[in-house]
mmCIF file of C-alpha atoms in Angstrom:
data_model
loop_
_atom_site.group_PDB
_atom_site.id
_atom_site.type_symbol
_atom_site.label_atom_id
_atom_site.label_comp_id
_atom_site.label_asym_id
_atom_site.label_seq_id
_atom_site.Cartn_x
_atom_site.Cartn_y
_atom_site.Cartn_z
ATOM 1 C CA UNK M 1 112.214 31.607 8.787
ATOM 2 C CA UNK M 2 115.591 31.614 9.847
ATOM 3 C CA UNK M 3 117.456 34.563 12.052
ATOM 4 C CA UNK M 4 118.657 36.875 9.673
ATOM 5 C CA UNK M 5 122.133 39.077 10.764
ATOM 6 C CA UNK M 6 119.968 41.952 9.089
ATOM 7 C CA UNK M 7 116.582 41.378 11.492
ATOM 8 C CA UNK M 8 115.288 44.660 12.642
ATOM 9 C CA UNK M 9 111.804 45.589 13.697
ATOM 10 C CA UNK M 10 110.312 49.181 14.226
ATOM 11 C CA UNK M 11 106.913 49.964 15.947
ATOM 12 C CA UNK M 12 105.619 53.156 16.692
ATOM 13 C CA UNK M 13 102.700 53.962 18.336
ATOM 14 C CA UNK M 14 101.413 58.146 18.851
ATOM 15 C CA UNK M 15 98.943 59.978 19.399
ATOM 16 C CA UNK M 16 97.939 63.557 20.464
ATOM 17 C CA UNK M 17 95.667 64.034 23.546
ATOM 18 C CA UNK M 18 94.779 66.244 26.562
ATOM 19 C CA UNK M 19 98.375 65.414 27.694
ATOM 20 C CA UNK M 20 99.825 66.800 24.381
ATOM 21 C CA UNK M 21 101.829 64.255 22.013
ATOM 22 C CA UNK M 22 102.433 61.051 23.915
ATOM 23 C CA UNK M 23 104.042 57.791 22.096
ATOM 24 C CA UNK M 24 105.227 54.445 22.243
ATOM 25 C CA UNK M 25 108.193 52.904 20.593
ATOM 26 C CA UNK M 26 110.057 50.034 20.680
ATOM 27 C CA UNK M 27 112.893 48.385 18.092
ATOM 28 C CA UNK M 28 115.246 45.254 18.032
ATOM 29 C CA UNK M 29 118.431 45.584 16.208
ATOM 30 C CA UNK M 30 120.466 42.599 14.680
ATOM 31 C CA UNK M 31 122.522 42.789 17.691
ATOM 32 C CA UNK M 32 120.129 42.277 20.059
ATOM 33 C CA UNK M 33 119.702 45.711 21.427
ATOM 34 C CA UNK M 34 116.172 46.255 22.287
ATOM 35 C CA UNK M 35 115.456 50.318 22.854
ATOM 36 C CA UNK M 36 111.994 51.623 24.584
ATOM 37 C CA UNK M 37 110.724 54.808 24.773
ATOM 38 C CA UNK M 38 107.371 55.650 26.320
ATOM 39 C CA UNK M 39 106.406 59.309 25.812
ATOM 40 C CA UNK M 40 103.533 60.503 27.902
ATOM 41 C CA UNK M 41 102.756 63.735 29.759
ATOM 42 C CA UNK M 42 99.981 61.951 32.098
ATOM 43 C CA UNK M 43 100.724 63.823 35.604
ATOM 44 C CA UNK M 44 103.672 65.444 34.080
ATOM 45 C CA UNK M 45 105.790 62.255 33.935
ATOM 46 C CA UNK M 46 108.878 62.199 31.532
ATOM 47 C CA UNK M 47 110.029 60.419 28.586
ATOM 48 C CA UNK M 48 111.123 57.114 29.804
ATOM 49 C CA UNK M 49 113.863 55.046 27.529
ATOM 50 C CA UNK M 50 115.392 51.676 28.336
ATOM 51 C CA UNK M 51 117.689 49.657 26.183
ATOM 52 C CA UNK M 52 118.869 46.380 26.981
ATOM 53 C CA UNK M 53 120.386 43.112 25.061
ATOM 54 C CA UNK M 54 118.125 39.912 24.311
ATOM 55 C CA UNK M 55 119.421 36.709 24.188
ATOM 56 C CA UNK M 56 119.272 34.961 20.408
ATOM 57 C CA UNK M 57 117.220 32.352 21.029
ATOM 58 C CA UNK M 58 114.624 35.826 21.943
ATOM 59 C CA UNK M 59 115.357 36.964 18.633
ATOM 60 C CA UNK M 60 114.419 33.348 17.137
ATOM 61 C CA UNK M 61 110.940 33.465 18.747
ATOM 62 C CA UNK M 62 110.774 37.082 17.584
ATOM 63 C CA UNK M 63 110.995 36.206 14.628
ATOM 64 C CA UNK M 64 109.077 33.214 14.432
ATOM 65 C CA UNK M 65 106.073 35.478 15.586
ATOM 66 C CA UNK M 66 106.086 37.559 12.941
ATOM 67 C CA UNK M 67 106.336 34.914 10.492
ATOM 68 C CA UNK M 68 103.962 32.337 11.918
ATOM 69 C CA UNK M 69 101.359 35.734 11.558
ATOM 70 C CA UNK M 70 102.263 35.878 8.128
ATOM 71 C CA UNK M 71 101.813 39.582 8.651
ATOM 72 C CA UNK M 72 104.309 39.790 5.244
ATOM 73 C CA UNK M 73 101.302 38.468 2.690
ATOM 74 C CA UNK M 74 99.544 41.762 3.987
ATOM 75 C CA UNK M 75 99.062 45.442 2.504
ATOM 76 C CA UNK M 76 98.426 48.038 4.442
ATOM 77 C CA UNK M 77 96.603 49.804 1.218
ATOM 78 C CA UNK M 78 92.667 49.381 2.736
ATOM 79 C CA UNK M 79 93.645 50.046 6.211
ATOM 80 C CA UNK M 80 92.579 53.042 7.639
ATOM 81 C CA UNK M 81 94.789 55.794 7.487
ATOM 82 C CA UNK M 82 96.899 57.830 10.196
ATOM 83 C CA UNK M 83 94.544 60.726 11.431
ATOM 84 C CA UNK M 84 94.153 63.315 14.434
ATOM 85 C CA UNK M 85 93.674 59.901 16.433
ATOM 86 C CA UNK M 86 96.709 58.771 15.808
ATOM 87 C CA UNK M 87 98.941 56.912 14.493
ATOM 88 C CA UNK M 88 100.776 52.997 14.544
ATOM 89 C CA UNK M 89 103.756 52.034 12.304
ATOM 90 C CA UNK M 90 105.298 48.986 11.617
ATOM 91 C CA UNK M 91 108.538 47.896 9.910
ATOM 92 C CA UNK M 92 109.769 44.535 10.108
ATOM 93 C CA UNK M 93 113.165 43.554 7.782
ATOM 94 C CA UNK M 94 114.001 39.730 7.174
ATOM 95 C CA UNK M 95 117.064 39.147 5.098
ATOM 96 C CA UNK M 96 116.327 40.690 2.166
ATOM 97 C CA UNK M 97 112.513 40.899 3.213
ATOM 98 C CA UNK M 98 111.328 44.331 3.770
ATOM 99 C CA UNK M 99 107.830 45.720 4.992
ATOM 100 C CA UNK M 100 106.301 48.371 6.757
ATOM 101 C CA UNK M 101 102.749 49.508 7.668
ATOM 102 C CA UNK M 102 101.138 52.971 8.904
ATOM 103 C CA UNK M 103 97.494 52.866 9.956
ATOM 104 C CA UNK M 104 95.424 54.894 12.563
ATOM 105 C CA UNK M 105 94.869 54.308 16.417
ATOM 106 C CA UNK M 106 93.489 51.071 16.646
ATOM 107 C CA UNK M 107 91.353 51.179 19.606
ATOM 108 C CA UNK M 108 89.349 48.061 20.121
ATOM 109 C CA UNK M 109 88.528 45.318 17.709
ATOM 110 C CA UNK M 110 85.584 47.110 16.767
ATOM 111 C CA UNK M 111 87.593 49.695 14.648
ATOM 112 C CA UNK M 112 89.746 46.663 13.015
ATOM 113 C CA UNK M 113 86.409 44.438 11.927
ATOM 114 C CA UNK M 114 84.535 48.381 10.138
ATOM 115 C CA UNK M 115 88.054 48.727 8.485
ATOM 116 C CA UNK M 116 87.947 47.857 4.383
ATOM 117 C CA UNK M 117 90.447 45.028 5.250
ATOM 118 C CA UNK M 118 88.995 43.770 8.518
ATOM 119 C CA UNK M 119 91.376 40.806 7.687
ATOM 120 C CA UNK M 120 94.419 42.143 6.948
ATOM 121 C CA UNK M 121 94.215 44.615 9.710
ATOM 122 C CA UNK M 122 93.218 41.638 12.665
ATOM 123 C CA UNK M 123 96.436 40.299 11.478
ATOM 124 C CA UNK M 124 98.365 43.321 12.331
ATOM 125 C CA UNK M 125 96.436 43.858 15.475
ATOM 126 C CA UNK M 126 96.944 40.716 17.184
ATOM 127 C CA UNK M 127 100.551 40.978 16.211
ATOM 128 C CA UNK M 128 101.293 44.189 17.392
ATOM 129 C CA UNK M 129 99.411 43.165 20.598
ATOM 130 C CA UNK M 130 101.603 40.061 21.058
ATOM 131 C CA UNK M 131 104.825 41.645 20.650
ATOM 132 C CA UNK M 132 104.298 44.703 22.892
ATOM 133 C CA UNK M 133 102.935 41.883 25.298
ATOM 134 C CA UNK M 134 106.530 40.527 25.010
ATOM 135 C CA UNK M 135 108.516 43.603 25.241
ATOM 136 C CA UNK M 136 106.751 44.478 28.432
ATOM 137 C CA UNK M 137 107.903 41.330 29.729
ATOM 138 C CA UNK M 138 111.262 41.650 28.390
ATOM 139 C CA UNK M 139 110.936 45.498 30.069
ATOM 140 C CA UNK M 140 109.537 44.155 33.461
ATOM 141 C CA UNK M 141 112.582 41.221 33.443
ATOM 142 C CA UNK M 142 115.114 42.841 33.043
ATOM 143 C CA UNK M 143 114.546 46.315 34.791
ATOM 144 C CA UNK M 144 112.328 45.651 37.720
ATOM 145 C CA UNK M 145 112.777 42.054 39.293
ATOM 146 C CA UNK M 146 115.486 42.441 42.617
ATOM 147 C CA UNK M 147 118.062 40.000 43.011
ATOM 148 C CA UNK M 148 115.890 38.591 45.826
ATOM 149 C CA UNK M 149 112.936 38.445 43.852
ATOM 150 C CA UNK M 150 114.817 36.024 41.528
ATOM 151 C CA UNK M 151 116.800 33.310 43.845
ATOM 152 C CA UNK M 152 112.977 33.186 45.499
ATOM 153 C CA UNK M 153 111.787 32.456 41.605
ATOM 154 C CA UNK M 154 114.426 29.876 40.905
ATOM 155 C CA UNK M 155 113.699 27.781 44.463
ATOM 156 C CA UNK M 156 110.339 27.758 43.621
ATOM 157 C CA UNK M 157 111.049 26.086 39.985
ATOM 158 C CA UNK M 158 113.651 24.303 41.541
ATOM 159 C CA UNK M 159 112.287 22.318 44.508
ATOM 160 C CA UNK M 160 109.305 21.164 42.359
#
């Protein structure tokens, strides 16, 4: 699947707790802008957003994720649906491709294999889990490695 000018994916995660309504959200825009916002009222703590810009050849693999998942031959239609647990969305648009998914909390593998569409919904599961694994690493790249930190990185790669 080729990089689209339109590319644009949406998830949302949210639920309502002890700590009140707490949610994660991340999106990539066709320009590269990646925005983060992580909701949560554990120990009073606020909202935190970051944006940043991603190089293309991020948005290549990006996309080449969600397409090797083939998350697109799915329907969300037997998954279980958003209750007082909470609540994960989806949207992905591809060219002229577009999709997007809603189902509850998903809290451990368990849930995803009692689900009508135990399938279906692994597909989404592992997917979502492998691109919030990369937008923390995106998040923890760009925001919290020093300057030091990173020469000390490079001479490492570098001298071996």
């Amino acid at each position: 699947m080729a990089l689209a000018s339109d590319f644009y994916w949406h998830y949302c995660g949210r639920h309502k707790g002890k700590f009140g309504h707490e949610f994660l959200e991340f999106k990539f825009q066709p320009d590269g802008k990646l925005r983060y916002a992580n909701n949560s009222n554990y120990k009073n703590n606020v909202m935190i957003r970051k944006e940043a810009y991603i190089h293309k050849s991020v948005m290549e693999e990006l996309t080449r994720i969600i397409d090797d998942s083939e998350i697109t031959k799915e329907d969300d239609a037997l998954w279980p649906s958003p209750d007082r647990v909470g609540q994960q969305e989806l949207e992905i648009v591809i060219g002229d491709e577009h999709i997007s998914y809603t189902t509850t909390k998903i809290g451990s593998l368990i849930d995803v294999s009692q689900s009508k569409d135990p399938k279906g919904l692994q597909v989404f599961y592992y997917l979502v889990q492998d691109l919030k694994c990369l937008v923390f690493s995106l998040n923890g790249l760009h925001f919290n490695i020093k300057q030091s930190k990173l020469y000390v990185f490079k001479a490492v790669f570098i001298s071996n």
